[in-house]
Each structure stands twice: as C-alpha cells, then as structure tokens.
Coordinates of C-alpha atoms in Angstrom, one line a residue:
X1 CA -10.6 -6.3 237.1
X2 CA -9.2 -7.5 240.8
X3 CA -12.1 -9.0 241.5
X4 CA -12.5 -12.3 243.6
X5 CA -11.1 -15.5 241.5
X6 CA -13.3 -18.4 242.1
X7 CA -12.3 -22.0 241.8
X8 CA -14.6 -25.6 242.7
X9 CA -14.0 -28.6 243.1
X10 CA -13.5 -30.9 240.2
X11 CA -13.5 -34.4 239.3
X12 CA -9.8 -35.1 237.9
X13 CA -8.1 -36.5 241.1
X14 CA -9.1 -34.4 243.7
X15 CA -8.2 -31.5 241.1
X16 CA -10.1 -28.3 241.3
X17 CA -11.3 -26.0 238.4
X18 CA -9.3 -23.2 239.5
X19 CA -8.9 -19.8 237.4
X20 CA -7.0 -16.7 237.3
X21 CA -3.0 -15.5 237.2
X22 CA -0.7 -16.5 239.3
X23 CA 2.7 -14.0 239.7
X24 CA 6.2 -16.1 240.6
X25 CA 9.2 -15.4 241.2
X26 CA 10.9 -18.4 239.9
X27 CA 14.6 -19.3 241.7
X28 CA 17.2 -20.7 239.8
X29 CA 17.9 -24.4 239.5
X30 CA 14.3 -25.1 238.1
X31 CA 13.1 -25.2 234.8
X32 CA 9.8 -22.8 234.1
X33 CA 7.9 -26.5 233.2
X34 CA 8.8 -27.9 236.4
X35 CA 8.4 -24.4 238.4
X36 CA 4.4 -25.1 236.8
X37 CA 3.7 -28.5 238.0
X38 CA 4.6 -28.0 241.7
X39 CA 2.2 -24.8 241.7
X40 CA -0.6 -26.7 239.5
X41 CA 0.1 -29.2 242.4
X42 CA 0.0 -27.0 245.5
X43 CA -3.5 -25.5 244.1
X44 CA -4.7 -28.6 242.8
X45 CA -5.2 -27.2 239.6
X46 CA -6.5 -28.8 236.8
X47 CA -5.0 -27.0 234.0
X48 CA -1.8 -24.4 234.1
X49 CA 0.8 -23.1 232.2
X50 CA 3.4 -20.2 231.6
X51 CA 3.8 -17.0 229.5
X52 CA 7.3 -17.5 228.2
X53 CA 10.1 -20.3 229.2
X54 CA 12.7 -18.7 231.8
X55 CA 15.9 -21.0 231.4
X56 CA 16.9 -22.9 234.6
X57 CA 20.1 -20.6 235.1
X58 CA 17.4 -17.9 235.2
X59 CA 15.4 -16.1 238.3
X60 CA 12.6 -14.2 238.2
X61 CA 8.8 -13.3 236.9
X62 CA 6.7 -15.9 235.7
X63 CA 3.1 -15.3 235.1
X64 CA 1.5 -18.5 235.5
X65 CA -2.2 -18.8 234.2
X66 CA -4.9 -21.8 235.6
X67 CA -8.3 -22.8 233.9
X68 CA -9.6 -20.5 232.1
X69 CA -7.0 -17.3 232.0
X70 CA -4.8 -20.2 229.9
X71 CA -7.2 -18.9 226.7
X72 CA -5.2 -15.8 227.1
X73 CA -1.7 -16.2 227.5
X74 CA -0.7 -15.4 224.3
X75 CA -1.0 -12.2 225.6
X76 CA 2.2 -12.0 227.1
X77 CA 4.2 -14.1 225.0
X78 CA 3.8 -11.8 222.7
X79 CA 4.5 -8.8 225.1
X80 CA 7.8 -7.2 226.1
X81 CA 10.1 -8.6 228.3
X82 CA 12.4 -7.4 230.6
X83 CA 15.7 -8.2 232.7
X84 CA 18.8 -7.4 234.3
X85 CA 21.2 -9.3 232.9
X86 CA 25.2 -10.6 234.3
X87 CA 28.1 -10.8 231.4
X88 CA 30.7 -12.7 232.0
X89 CA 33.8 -10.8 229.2
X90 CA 36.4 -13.4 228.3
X91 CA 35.0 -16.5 228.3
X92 CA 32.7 -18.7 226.0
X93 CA 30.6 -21.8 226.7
X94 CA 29.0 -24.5 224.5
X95 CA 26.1 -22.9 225.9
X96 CA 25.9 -19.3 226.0
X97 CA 26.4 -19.5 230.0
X98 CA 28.2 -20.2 232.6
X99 CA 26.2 -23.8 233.2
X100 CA 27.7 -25.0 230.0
X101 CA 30.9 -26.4 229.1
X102 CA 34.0 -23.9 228.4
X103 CA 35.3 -23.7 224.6
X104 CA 37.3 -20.6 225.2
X105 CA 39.4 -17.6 227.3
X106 CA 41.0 -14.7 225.9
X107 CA 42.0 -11.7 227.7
X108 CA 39.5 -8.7 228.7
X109 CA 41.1 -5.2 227.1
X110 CA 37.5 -3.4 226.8
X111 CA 37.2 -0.1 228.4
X112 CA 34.1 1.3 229.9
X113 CA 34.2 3.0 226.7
X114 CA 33.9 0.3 224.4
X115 CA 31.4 -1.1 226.4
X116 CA 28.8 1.5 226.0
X117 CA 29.8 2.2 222.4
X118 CA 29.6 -1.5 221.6
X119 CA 25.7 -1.7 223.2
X120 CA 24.6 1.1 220.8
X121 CA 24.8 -1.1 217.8
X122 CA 22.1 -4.0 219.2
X123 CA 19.5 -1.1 219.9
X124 CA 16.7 -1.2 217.8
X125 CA 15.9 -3.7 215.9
X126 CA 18.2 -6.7 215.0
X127 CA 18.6 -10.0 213.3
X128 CA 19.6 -12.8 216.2
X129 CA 20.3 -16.3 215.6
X130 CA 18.6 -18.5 217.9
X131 CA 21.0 -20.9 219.9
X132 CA 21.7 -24.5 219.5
X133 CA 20.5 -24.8 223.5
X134 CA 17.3 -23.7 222.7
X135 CA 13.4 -24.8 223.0
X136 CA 12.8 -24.5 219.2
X137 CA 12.2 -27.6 217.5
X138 CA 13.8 -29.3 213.9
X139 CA 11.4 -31.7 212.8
X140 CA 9.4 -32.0 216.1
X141 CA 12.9 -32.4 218.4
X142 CA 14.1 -29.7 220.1
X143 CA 17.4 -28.0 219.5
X144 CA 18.4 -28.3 223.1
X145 CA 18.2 -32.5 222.6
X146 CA 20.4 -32.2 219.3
X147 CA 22.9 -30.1 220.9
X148 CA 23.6 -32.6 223.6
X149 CA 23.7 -35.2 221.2
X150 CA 27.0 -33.6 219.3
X151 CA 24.2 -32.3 216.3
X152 CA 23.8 -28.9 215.3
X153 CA 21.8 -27.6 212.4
X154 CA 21.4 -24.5 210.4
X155 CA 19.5 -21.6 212.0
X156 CA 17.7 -19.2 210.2
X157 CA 18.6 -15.4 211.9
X158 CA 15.4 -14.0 212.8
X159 CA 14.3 -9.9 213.9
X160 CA 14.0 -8.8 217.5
X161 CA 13.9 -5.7 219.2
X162 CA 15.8 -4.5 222.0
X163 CA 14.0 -1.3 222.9
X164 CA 16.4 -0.8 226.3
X165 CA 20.1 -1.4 226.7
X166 CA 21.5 0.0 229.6
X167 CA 24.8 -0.3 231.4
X168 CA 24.4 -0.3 235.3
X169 CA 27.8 -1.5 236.2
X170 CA 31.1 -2.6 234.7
X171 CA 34.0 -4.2 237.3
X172 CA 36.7 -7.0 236.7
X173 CA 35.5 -8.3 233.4
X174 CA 31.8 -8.2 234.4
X175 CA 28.9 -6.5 233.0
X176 CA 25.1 -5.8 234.3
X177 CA 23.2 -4.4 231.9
X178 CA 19.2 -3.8 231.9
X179 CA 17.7 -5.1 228.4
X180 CA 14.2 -4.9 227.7
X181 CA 13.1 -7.0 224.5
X182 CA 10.7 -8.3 222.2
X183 CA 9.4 -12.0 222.2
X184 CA 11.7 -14.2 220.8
X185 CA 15.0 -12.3 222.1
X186 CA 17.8 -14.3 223.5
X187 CA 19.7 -12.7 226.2
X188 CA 22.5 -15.6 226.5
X189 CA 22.4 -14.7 222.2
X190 CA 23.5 -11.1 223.0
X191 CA 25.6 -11.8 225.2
X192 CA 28.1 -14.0 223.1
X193 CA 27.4 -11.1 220.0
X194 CA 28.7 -8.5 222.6
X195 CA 31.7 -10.5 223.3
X196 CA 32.2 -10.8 219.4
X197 CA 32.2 -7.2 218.9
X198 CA 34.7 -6.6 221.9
X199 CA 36.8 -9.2 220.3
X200 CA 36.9 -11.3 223.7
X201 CA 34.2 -13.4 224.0
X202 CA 31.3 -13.5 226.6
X203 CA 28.5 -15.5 228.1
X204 CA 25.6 -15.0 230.4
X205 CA 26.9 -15.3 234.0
X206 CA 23.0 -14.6 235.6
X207 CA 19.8 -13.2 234.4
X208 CA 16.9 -12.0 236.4
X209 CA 13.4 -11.5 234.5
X210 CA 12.1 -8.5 236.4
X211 CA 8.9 -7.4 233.6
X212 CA 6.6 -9.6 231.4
X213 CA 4.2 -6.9 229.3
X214 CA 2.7 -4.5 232.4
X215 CA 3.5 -6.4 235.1
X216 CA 6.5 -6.5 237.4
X217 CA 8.3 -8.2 240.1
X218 CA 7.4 -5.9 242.6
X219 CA 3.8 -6.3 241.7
X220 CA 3.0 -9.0 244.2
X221 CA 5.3 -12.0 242.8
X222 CA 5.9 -15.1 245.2
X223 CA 8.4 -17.6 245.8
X224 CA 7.7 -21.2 245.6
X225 CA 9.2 -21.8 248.8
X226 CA 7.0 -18.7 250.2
X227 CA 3.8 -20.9 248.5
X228 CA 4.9 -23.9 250.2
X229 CA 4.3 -23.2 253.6
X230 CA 0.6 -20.5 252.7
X231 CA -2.3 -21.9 253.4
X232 CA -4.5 -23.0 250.5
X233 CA -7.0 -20.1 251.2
X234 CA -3.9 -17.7 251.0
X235 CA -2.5 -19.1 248.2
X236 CA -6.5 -18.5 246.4
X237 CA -6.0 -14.8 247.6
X238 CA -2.8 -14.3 245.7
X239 CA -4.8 -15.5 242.2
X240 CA -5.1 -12.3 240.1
X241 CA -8.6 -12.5 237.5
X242 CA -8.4 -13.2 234.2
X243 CA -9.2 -10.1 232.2
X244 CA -6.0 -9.0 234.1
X245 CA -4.1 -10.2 231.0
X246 CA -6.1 -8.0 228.4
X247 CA -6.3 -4.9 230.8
X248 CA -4.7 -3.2 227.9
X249 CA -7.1 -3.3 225.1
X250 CA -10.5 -1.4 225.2
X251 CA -12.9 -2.2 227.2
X252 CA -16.8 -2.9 225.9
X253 CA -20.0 -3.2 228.1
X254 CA -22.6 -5.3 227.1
X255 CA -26.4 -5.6 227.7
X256 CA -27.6 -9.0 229.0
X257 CA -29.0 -10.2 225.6
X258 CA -25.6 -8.7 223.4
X259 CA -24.0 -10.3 226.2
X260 CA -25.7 -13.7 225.3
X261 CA -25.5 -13.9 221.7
X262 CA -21.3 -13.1 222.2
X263 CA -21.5 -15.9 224.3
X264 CA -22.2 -18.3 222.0
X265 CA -20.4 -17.1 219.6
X266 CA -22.5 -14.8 217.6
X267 CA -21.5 -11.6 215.8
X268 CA -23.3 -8.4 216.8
X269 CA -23.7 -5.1 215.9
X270 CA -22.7 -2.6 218.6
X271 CA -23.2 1.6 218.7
X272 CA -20.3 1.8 220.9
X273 CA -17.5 0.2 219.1
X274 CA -16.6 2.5 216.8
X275 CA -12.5 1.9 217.0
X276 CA -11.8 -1.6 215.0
X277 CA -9.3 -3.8 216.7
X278 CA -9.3 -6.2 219.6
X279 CA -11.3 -5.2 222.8
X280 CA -12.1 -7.1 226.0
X281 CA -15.9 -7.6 226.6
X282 CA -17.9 -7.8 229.5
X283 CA -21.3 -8.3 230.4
X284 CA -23.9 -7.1 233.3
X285 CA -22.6 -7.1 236.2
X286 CA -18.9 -6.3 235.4
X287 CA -18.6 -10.5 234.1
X288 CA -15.9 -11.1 231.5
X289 CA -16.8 -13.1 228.6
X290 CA -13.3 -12.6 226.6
X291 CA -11.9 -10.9 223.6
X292 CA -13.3 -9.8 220.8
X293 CA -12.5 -8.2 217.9
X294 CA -14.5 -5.3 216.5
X295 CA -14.9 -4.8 212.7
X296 CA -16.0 -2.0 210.4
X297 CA -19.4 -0.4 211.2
X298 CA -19.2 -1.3 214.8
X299 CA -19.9 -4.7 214.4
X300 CA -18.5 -7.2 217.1
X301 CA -17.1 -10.6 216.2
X302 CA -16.2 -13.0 219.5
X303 CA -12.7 -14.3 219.2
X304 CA -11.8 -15.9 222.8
X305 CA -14.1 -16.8 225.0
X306 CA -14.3 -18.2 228.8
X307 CA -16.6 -20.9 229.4
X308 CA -17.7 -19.6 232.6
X309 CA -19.2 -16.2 230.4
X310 CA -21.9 -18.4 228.6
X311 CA -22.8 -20.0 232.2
X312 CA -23.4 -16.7 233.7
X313 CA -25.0 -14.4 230.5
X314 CA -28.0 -17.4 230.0
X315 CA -28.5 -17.2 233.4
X316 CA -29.1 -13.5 233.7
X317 CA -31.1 -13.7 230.4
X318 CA -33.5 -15.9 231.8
X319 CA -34.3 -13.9 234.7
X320 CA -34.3 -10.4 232.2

C-alpha cells in the first residue's frame, strides 16, 4: 500500500502527471482552494483537489489527492471527521465566528454543569441547519455570495451525527471541546445551537481539523511553509499511493488475465469474492487497478478505475 508514487513529465506547461495523497496541515488565513493551488503548483501537478473544504478561520488536516488518487476522494468526504474545536460563550456573529461581524453580547451565567449537560443533547444523531456562510449553492450561487449580499434564503435542516462530544476545558466564557462528526456537520452550526441552549449565545473562536476517516495529523501532515523550502524529490517522498484511500475495504487479488478484463471494464466471475460489497482490486504484482464492487455469486463488476491499471495489466498479459 506505501509503495513508491510515480509521477512523469507531462505536456500541460511544464506540468507533470503526478499521483498519490498528499497529507497538510493547512494554517489559518487560507482558504482549502487556495491551500490546493500553491501545492498543485510547487509539484507541478496537473490535476489536484481536497477531501472536504476546511474554512479559512480553520487549521489543520487536508488530504490533498493528485492525478489519479482524485478518482477516489469521495472516500473521505464521506468519512468521519474530526476536531478540536474553541467556543467563544456570549457572543454572536453574522457568521458563526469570530471573523464575522458582531450582532450580539449577553452575559455568561453557565456553569461547568450546564455545559456538560447541555453537550449531551447534540450526541447522536441530529437535524442541523446549514449556515447562510456556507459553500452550498441556491440555484448554482453559493450561500456564502448571498449572505454578503444582504440575501438570505430558506434552509432545509438536514441529519448529522456527532458520534464524540467531549469537554476538555472550560475558563472565562471559553470552551474546547473535541467533536468528531459525520460529513456535512457544521462546527461553527453547533456552536451557535450550544449558545442557544445556554441562553447566551456563542460562536466558533478556532477550530483545528485533527482526523479525516483513518488518518490523522500526526500521521505525517506538512505545512505549506515546511513544502516551500523541500526539495522537489522530498516533496515526491512525502506523496502517500493511492489505494491508501480505500485501505478499508477488502482487498482482491487478481490473475494477470482477470486482471485485464477488470481493466477494461469487464465484469468477471471470481471464487474468492464471496462477501458482496465494495472491494479494492489489485493485480500481479501488488498493482492497483481500483474499486470494484462484488455482486451475488462472486461475480466482480469494476466501478473506479485508474488509468495507469489498464497500462500495466495488457502489458503483463502480453508477456503471460
């Protein structure tokens, strides 16, 4: 799964056709599209993108995926999430955080107490409405563009899940809690419905992403400033391979000419898929050719495939 990531030289500018997972530590003061385009940039990558927008207030993880690992980033978009997040009790924004203009103060009477009875009611799952300062789009414009415009529009609540809410400190109005959430959860959301409930208002005052699905921070992220100053051939060494993003679901081996036909997109009948689902698939050699999903009677059906698989099985079939 860690093997070598490749990349070569390509024809788009001087860009190369590089693949794999890149793990950063965004800073704060950056949006997650701009954080993309100056690493695209410093590996000359031809295509790259994120696993789930961190706002510009926000720091931490941000799995970035080039070339070919960009077929699988749905992955963690739709994976767990998780952060340590800073409350600020007493005050509201037009926001939801302390970047955004103040609408209100009231005075902070919550206890410790009330504090960790209020966080039992948002564990499990809950309806959230999405903010007004948001990505989401109403008739192809995104929230965030009306809002600053003076326009705000209906929002239909929605379900999350927050599977962890815990209370690490509590001093002079201030809360940190550790959340960890399903896709789609707004922490700068809870944070203004927690200062509801304590009947003084809230917004986010910081948030640090420290999990996307199985990875963490501490698993190797980088700082863009750290990337700056690497060389390119240490910035390569950092690029994590692609089945890195399916290393949860079953794995399948697959002879050279199974490995073929998958390829290019063929169903195939296969002994040793005998639990239906998705699966990751790989052929001689330990190559990955993508995701597949197996179907009654142990019968494979290729969903998402890398280009470089095809390349690599028809070469080893014509020397078999």
């Amino acid at each position: 799964m860690n093997q070598p990531v490749h990349s070569r030289e390509g024809r788009d500018g001087g860009r190369r056709a590089v693949n794999g997972v890149l793990l950063l530590d965004k800073g704060a003061g950056i949006t997650s599209s701009a954080a993309v385009q100056r690493v695209r940039r410093l590996y000359r990558a031809q295509k790259a993108g994120h696993t789930g927008t961190l706002d510009p207030l926000a720091t931490g993880l941000l799995p970035i995926c080039f070339g070919e690992a960009t077929k699988f980033s749905h992955i963690l978009l739709d994976a767990d999430k998780s952060y340590v997040a800073t409350i600020r009790l007493g005050i509201t924004t037009r926001t939801g955080d302390l970047e955004g203009e103040v609408t209100g103060r009231q005075e902070v009477r919550a206890s410790r107490k009330d504090v960790e009875h209020a966080l039992k009611g948002f564990v499990g799952e809950i309806q959230q409405t999405p903010p007004m300062y948001s990505a989401l789009k109403r008739g192809g414009q995104p929230l965030y563009k009306l809002a600053r415009a003076g326009t705000e529009v209906s929002r239909a609540p929605r379900r999350v899940a927050i599977r962890t809410l815990e209370l690490r400190a509590f001093e002079g109005g201030e809360l940190v809690l550790f959340v960890t959430c399903s896709k789609g959860t707004y922490v700068r959301v809870l944070a203004e419905d927690l200062g509801r409930m304590l009947e003084c208002g809230a917004c986010l005052a910081g948030l640090r992403r420290e999990g996307v699905g199985s990875f963490r921070l501490e698993s190797g992220a980088v700082t863009l400033e750290r990337l700056e100053i690497m060389t390119p051939a240490e910035r390569d060494a950092l690029l994590l391979a692609e089945d890195v993003l399916v290393s949860g679901l079953p794995r399948l081996e697959l002879d050279t000419h199974t490995a073929l036909r998958v390829s290019q997109g063929q169903s195939v009948a296969h002994s040793v898929a005998a639990t239906s689902g998705l699966a990751r698939i790989y052929g001689p050699g330990g190559v990955f050719l993508g995701i597949a999903e197996v179907k009654e009677a142990g019968r494979i059906v290729p969903r998402r495939l890398i280009s470089k698989a095809l390349a690599a099985a028809t070469h080893r079939a014509s020397i078999a």
